[in-house]
Backbone as numpy.savetxt, mean C-alpha at the origin, in Angstrom:
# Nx Ny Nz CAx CAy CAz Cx Cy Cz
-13.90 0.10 9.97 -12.55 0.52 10.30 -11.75 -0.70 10.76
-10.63 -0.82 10.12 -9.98 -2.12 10.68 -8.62 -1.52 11.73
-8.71 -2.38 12.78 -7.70 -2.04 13.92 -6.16 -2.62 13.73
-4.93 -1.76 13.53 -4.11 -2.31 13.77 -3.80 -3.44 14.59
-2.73 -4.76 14.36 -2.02 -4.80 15.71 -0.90 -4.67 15.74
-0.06 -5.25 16.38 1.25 -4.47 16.89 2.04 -5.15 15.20
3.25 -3.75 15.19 3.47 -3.73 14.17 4.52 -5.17 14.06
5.08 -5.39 15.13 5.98 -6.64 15.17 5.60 -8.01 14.50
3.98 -8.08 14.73 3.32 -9.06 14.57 3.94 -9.43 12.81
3.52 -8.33 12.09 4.22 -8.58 10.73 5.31 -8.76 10.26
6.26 -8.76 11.50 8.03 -8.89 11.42 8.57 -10.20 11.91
7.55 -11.42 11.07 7.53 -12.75 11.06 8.49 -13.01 9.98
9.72 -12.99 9.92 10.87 -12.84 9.12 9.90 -12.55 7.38
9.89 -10.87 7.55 9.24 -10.58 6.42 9.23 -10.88 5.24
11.07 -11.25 4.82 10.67 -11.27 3.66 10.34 -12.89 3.03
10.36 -13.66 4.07 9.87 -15.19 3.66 8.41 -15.37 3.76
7.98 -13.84 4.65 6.48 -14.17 4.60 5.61 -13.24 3.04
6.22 -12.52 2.47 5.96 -11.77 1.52 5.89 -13.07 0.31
6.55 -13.70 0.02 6.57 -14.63 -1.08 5.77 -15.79 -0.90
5.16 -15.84 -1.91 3.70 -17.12 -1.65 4.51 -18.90 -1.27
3.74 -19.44 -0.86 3.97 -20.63 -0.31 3.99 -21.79 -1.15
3.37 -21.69 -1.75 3.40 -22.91 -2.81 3.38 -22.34 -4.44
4.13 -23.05 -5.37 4.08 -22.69 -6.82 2.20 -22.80 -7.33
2.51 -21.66 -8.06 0.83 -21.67 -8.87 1.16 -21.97 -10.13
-0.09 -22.32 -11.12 -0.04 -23.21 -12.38 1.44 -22.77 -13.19
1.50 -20.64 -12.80 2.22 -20.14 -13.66 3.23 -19.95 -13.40
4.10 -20.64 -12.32 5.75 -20.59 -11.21 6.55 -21.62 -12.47
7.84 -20.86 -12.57 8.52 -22.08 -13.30 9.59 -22.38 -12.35
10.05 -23.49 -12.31 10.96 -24.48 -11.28 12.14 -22.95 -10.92
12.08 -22.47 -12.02 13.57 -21.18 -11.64 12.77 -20.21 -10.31
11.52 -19.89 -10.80 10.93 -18.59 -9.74 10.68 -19.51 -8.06
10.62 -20.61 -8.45 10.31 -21.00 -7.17 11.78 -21.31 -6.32
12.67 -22.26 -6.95 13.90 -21.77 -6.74 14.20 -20.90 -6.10
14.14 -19.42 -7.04 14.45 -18.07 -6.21 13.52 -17.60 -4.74
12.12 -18.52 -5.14 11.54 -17.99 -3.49 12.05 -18.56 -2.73
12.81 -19.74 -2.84 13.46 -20.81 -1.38 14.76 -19.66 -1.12
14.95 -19.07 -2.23 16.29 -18.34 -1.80 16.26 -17.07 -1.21
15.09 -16.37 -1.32 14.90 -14.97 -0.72 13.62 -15.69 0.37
13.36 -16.79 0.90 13.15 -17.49 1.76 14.26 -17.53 3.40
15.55 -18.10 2.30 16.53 -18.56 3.14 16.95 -17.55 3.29
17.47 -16.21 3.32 17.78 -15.09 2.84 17.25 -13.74 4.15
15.91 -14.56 3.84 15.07 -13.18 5.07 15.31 -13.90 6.25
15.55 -15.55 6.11 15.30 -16.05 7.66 16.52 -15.74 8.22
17.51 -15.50 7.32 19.21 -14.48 7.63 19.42 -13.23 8.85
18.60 -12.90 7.46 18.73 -11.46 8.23 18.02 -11.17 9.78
18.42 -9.84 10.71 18.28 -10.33 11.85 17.19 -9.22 11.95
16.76 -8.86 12.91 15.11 -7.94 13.46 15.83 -6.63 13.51
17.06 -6.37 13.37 17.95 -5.49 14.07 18.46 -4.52 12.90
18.38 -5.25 11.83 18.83 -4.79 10.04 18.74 -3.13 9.98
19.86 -3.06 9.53 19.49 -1.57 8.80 19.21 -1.13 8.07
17.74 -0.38 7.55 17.39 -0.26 6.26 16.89 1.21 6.23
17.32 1.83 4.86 17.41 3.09 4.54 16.14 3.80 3.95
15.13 4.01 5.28 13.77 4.20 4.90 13.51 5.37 4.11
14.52 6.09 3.98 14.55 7.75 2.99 14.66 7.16 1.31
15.03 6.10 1.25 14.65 6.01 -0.17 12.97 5.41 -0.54
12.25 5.36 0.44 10.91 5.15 0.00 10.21 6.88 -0.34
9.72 6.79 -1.03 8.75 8.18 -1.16 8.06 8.03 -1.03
7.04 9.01 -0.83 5.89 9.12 -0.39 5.16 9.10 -1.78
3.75 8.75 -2.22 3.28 9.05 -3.60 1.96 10.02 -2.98
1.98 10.93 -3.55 1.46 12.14 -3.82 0.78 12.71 -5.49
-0.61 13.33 -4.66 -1.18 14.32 -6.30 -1.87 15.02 -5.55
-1.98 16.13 -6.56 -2.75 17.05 -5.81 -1.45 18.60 -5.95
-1.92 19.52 -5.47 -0.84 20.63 -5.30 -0.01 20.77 -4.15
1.21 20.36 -4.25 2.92 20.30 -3.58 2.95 21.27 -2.79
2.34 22.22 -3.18 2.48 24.01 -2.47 1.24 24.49 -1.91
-0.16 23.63 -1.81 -1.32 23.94 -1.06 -0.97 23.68 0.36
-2.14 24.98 0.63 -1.57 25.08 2.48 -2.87 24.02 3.34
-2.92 22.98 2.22 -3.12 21.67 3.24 -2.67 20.33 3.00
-2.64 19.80 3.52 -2.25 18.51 3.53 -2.23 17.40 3.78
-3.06 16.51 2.85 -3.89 15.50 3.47 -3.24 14.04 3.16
-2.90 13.09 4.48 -2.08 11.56 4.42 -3.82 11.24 4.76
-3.30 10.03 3.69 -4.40 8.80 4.16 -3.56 7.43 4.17
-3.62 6.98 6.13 -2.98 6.09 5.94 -3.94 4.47 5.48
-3.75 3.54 4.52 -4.77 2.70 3.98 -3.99 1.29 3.39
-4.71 0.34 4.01 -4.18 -0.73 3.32 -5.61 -1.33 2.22
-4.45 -2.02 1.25 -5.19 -2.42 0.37 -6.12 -3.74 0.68
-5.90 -4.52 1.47 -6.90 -5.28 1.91 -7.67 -4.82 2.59
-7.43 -3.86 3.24 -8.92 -3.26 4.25 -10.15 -2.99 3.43
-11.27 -3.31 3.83 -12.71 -3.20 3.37 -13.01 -2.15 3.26
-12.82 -1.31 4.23 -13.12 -0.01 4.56 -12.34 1.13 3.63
-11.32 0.99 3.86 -10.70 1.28 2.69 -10.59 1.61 1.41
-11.76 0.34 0.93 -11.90 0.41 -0.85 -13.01 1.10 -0.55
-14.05 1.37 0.03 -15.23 1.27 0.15 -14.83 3.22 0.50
-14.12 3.46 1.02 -13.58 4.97 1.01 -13.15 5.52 -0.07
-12.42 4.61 -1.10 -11.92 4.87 -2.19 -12.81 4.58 -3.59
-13.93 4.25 -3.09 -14.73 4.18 -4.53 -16.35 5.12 -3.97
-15.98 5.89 -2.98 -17.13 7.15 -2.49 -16.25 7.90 -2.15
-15.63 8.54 -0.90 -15.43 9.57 -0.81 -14.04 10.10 -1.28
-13.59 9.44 -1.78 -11.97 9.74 -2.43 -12.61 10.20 -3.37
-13.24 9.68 -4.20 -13.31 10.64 -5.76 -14.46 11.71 -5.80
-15.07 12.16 -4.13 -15.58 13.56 -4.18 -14.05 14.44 -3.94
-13.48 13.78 -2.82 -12.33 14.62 -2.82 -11.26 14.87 -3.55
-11.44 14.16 -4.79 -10.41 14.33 -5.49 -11.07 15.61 -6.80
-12.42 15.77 -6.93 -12.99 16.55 -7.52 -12.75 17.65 -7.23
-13.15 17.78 -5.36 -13.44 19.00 -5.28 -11.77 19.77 -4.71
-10.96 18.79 -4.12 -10.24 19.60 -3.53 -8.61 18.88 -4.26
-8.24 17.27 -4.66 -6.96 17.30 -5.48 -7.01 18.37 -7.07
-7.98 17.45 -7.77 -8.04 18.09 -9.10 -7.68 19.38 -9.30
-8.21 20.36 -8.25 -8.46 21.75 -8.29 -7.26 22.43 -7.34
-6.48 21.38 -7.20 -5.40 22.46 -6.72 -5.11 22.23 -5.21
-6.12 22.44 -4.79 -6.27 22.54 -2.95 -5.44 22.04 -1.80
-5.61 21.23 -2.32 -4.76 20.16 -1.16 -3.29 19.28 -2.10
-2.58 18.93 -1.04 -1.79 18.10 -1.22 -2.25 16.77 -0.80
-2.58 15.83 -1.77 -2.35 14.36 -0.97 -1.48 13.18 -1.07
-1.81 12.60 -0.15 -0.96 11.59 0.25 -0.91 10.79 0.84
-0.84 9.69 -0.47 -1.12 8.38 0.50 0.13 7.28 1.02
-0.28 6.80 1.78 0.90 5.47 2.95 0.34 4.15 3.05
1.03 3.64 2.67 0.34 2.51 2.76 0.51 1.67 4.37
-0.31 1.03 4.96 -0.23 0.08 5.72 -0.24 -1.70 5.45
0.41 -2.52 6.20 0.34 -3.85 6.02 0.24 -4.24 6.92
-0.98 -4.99 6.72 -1.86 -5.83 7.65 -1.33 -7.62 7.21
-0.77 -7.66 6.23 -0.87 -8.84 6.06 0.60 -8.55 4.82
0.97 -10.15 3.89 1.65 -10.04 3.05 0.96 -9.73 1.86
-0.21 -10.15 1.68 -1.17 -9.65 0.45 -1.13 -7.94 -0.14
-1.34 -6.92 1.16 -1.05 -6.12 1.27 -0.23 -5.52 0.52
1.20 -6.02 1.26 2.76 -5.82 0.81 2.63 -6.47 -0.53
2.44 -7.54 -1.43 2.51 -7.31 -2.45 2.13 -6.46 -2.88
0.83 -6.25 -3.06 -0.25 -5.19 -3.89 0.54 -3.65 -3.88
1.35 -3.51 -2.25 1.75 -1.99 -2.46 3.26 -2.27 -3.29
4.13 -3.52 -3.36 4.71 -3.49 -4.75 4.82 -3.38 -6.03
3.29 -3.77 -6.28 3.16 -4.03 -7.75 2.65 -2.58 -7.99
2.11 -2.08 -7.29 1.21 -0.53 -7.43 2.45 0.58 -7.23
3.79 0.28 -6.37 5.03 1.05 -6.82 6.12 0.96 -7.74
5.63 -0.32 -8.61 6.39 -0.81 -10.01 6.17 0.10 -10.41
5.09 0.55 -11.07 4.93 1.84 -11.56 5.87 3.04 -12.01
6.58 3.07 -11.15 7.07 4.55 -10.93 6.57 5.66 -10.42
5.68 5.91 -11.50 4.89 7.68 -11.39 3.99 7.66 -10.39
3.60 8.95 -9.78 2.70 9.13 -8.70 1.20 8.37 -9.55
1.28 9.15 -10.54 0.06 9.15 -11.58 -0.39 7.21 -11.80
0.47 7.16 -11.99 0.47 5.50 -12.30 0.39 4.55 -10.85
1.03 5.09 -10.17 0.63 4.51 -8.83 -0.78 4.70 -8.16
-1.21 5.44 -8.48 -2.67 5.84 -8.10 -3.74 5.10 -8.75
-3.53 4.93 -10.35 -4.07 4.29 -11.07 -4.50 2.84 -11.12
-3.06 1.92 -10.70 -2.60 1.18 -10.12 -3.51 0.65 -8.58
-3.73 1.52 -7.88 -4.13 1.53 -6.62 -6.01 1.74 -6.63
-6.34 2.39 -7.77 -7.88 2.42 -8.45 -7.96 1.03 -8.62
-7.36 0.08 -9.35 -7.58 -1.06 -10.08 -7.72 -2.16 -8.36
-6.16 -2.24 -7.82 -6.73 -2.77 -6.22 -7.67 -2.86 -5.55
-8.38 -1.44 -5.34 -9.48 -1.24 -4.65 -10.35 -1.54 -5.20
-10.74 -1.46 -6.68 -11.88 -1.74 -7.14 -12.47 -3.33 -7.33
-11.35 -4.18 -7.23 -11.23 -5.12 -7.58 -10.58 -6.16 -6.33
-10.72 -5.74 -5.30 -10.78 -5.99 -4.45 -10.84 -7.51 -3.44
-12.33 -7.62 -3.67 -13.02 -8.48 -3.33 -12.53 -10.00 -4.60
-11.81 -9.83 -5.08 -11.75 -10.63 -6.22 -10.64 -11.22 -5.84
-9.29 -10.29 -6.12 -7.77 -10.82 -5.86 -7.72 -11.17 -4.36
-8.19 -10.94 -3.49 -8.05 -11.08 -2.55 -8.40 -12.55 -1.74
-9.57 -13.32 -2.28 -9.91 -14.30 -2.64 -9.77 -15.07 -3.48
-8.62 -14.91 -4.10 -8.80 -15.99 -5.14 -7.93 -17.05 -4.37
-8.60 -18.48 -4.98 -7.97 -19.57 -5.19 -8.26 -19.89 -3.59
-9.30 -19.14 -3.52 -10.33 -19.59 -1.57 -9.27 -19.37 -1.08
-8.32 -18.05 -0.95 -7.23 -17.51 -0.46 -5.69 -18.03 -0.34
-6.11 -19.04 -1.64 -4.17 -18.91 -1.77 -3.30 -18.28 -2.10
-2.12 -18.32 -1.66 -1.30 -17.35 -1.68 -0.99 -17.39 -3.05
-0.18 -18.53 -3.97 -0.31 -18.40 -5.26 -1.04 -17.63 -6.14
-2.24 -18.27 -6.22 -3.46 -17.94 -6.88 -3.57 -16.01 -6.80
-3.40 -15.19 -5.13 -3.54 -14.12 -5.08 -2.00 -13.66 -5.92
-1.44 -14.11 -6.06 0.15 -13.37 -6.52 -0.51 -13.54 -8.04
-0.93 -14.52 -8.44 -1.07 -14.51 -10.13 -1.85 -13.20 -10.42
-3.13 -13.01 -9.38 -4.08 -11.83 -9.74 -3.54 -10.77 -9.41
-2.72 -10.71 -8.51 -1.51 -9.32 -8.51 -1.25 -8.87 -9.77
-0.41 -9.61 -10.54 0.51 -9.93 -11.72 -0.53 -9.49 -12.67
-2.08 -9.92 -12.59 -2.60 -9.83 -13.50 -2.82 -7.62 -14.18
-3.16 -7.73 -12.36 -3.43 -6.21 -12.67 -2.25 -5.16 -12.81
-0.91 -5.62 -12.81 0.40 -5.22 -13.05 0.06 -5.06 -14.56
-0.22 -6.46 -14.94 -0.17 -6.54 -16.59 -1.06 -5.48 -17.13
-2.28 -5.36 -16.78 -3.26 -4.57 -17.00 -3.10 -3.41 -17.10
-2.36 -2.85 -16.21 -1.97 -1.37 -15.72 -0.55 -0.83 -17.06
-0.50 -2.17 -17.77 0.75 -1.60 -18.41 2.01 -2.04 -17.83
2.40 -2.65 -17.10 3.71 -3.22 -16.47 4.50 -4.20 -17.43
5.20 -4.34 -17.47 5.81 -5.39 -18.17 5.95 -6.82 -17.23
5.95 -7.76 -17.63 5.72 -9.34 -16.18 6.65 -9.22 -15.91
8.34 -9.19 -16.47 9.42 -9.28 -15.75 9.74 -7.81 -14.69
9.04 -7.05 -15.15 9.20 -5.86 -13.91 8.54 -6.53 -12.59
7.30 -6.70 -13.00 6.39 -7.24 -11.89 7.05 -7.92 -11.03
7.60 -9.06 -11.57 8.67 -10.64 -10.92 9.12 -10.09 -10.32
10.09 -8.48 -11.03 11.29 -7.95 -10.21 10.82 -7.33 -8.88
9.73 -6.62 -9.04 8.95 -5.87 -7.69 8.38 -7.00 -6.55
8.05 -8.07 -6.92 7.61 -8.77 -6.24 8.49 -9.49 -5.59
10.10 -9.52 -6.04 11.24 -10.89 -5.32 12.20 -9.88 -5.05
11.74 -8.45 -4.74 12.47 -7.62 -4.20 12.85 -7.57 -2.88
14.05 -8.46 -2.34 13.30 -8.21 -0.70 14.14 -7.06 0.09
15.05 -6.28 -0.66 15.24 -5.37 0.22 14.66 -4.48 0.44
14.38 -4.37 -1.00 13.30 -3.40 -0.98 11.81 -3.72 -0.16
11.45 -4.95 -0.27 9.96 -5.07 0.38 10.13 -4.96 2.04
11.41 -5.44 2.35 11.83 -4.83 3.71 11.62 -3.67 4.52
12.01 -2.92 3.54 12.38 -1.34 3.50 10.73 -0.89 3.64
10.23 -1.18 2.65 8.65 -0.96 2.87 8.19 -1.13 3.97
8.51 -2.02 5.19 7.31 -2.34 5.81 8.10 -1.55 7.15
9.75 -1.66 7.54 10.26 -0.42 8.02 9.72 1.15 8.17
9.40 1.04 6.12 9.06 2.83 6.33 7.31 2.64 6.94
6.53 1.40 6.75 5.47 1.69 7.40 5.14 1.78 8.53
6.20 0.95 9.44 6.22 1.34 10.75 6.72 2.38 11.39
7.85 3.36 10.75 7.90 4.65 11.05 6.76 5.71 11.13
6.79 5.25 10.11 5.31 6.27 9.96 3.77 6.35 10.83
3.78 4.60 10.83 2.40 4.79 11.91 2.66 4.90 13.08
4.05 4.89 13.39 4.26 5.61 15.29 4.41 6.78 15.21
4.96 7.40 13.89 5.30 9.21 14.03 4.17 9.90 13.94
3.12 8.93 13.31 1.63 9.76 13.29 0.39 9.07 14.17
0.63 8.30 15.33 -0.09 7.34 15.78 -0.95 6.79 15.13
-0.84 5.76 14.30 -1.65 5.27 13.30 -2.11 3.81 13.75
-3.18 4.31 14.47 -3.97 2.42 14.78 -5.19 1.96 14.41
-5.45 2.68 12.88 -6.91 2.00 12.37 -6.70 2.43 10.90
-7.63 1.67 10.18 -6.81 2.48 9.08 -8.95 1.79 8.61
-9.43 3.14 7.28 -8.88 4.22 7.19 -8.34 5.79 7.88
-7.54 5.88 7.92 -6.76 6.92 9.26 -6.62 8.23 8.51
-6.48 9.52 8.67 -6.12 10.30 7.70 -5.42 11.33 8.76
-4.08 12.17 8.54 -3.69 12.76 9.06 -3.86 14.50 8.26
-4.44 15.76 8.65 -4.85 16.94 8.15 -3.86 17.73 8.77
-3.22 18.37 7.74 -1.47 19.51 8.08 -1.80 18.88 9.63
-1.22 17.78 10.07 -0.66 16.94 10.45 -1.61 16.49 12.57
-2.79 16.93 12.00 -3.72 16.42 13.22 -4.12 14.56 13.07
-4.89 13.90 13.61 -5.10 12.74 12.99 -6.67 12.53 13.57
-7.00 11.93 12.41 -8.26 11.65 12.53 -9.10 10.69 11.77
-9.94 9.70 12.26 -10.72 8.39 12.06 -11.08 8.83 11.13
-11.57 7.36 10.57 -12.59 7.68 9.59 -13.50 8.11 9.64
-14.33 9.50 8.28 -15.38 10.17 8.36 -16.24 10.17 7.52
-17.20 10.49 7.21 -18.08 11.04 6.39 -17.70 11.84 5.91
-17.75 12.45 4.94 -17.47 13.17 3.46 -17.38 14.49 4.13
-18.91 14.92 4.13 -18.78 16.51 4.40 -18.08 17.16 5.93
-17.85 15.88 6.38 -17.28 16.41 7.89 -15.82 16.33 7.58
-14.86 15.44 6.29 -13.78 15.97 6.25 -13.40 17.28 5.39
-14.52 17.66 4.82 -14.81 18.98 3.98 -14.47 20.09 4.89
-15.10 20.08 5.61 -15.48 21.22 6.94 -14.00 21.22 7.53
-13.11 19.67 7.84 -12.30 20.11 8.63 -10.91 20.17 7.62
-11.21 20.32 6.15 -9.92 20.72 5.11 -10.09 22.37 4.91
-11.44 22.89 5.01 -11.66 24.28 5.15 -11.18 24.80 6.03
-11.28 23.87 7.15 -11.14 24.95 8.34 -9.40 25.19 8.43
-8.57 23.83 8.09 -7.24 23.99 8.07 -6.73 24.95 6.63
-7.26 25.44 5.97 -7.11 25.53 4.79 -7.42 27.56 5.15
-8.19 27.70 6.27 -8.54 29.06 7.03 -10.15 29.61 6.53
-10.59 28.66 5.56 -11.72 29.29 4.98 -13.28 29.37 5.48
């Protein structure tokens, strides 16, 4: 389980910390350019900004109208995390999205800027469907992008890009999701709403028609989707 810290910590003028630090093999003099400028840009703007967290959505599958409802709050660098998402996510998605049951829903957290990319390129997308898909490829792959280039920031943005490409993205969408900074703003806003409205200080975290609770073992979140569920 990885422990939050305070959410401020990441409000190191965000959006100069979201964009990698040095050009990689594949930066042309224009993209880097534009990072000095959405560089100069975030160091602008003030801690105080107003940003319109109702245009983020939530991404959701599962049934809209089941009388449960399950948030998992999860960042994509967390260990724990993938390691939830390649065991007990896809019992639960068998037994209780696929089939109707539940509503889910996931939030992302940022622990870092790596993070915040990954939950850009995985909301290029659009579709819930594709965002999920998107978010399969992250987790699974994990241990890879996350390290590359013995953790440069470059190097991890190229393997971003890569699995954008992979997923079907087009590169100039990608560019666009990635040098978005109002939008990547806005993101990390709506993540801090969210983990104070649901006290969110570990992630993987999951909130059940709207109790909260650590990470579990499989059949013990079974027991407690039944029990909210009345069965």
């Amino acid at each position: 389980m990885k422990r939050l810290f305070p959410v401020l910590v990441f409000a190191l003028g965000v959006a100069g910390y979201f964009w990698y630090s040095s050009p990689s093999s594949t930066t042309t003099p224009g993209q880097a350019a534009q990072a000095e400028r959405l560089l100069g840009a975030a160091n602008a703007q003030t801690a105080a900004e107003d940003l319109d967290t109702s245009t983020i959505v939530d991404m959701q599958i599962g049934n809209p109208d089941a009388p449960v409802t399950v948030i998992e709050y999860a960042s994509y660098t967390c260990p724990h995390c993938a390691s939830f998402h390649a065991g007990n996510y896809k019992q639960l998605k068998a037994d209780y999205i696929d089939t109707d049951k539940i509503n889910f829903v996931y939030r992302e957290v940022y622990f870092d800027r790596y993070g915040l990319w990954a939950s850009a390129v995985a909301r290029c997308a659009g579709t819930p469907e594709a965002f999920f898909g998107i978010s399969d490829l992250l987790y699974t792959g994990q241990a890879t992008w996350t390290r590359a280039g013995g953790g440069d920031p470059a190097a991890i943005a190229d393997e971003l890009r890569k699995i954008g490409r992979l997923a079907g993205l087009e590169g100039d969408a990608v560019e666009a999701c990635l040098t978005d900074a109002d939008k990547l703003r806005t993101l990390v806003a709506w993540y801090q709403e969210n983990a104070a409205a649901d006290n969110v200080d570990s992630t993987p975290s999951f909130v059940i028609n709207g109790k909260k609770y650590n990470n579990m073992a499989y059949p013990e979140m079974a027991r407690l989707i039944d029990e909210a569920a009345g069965s």
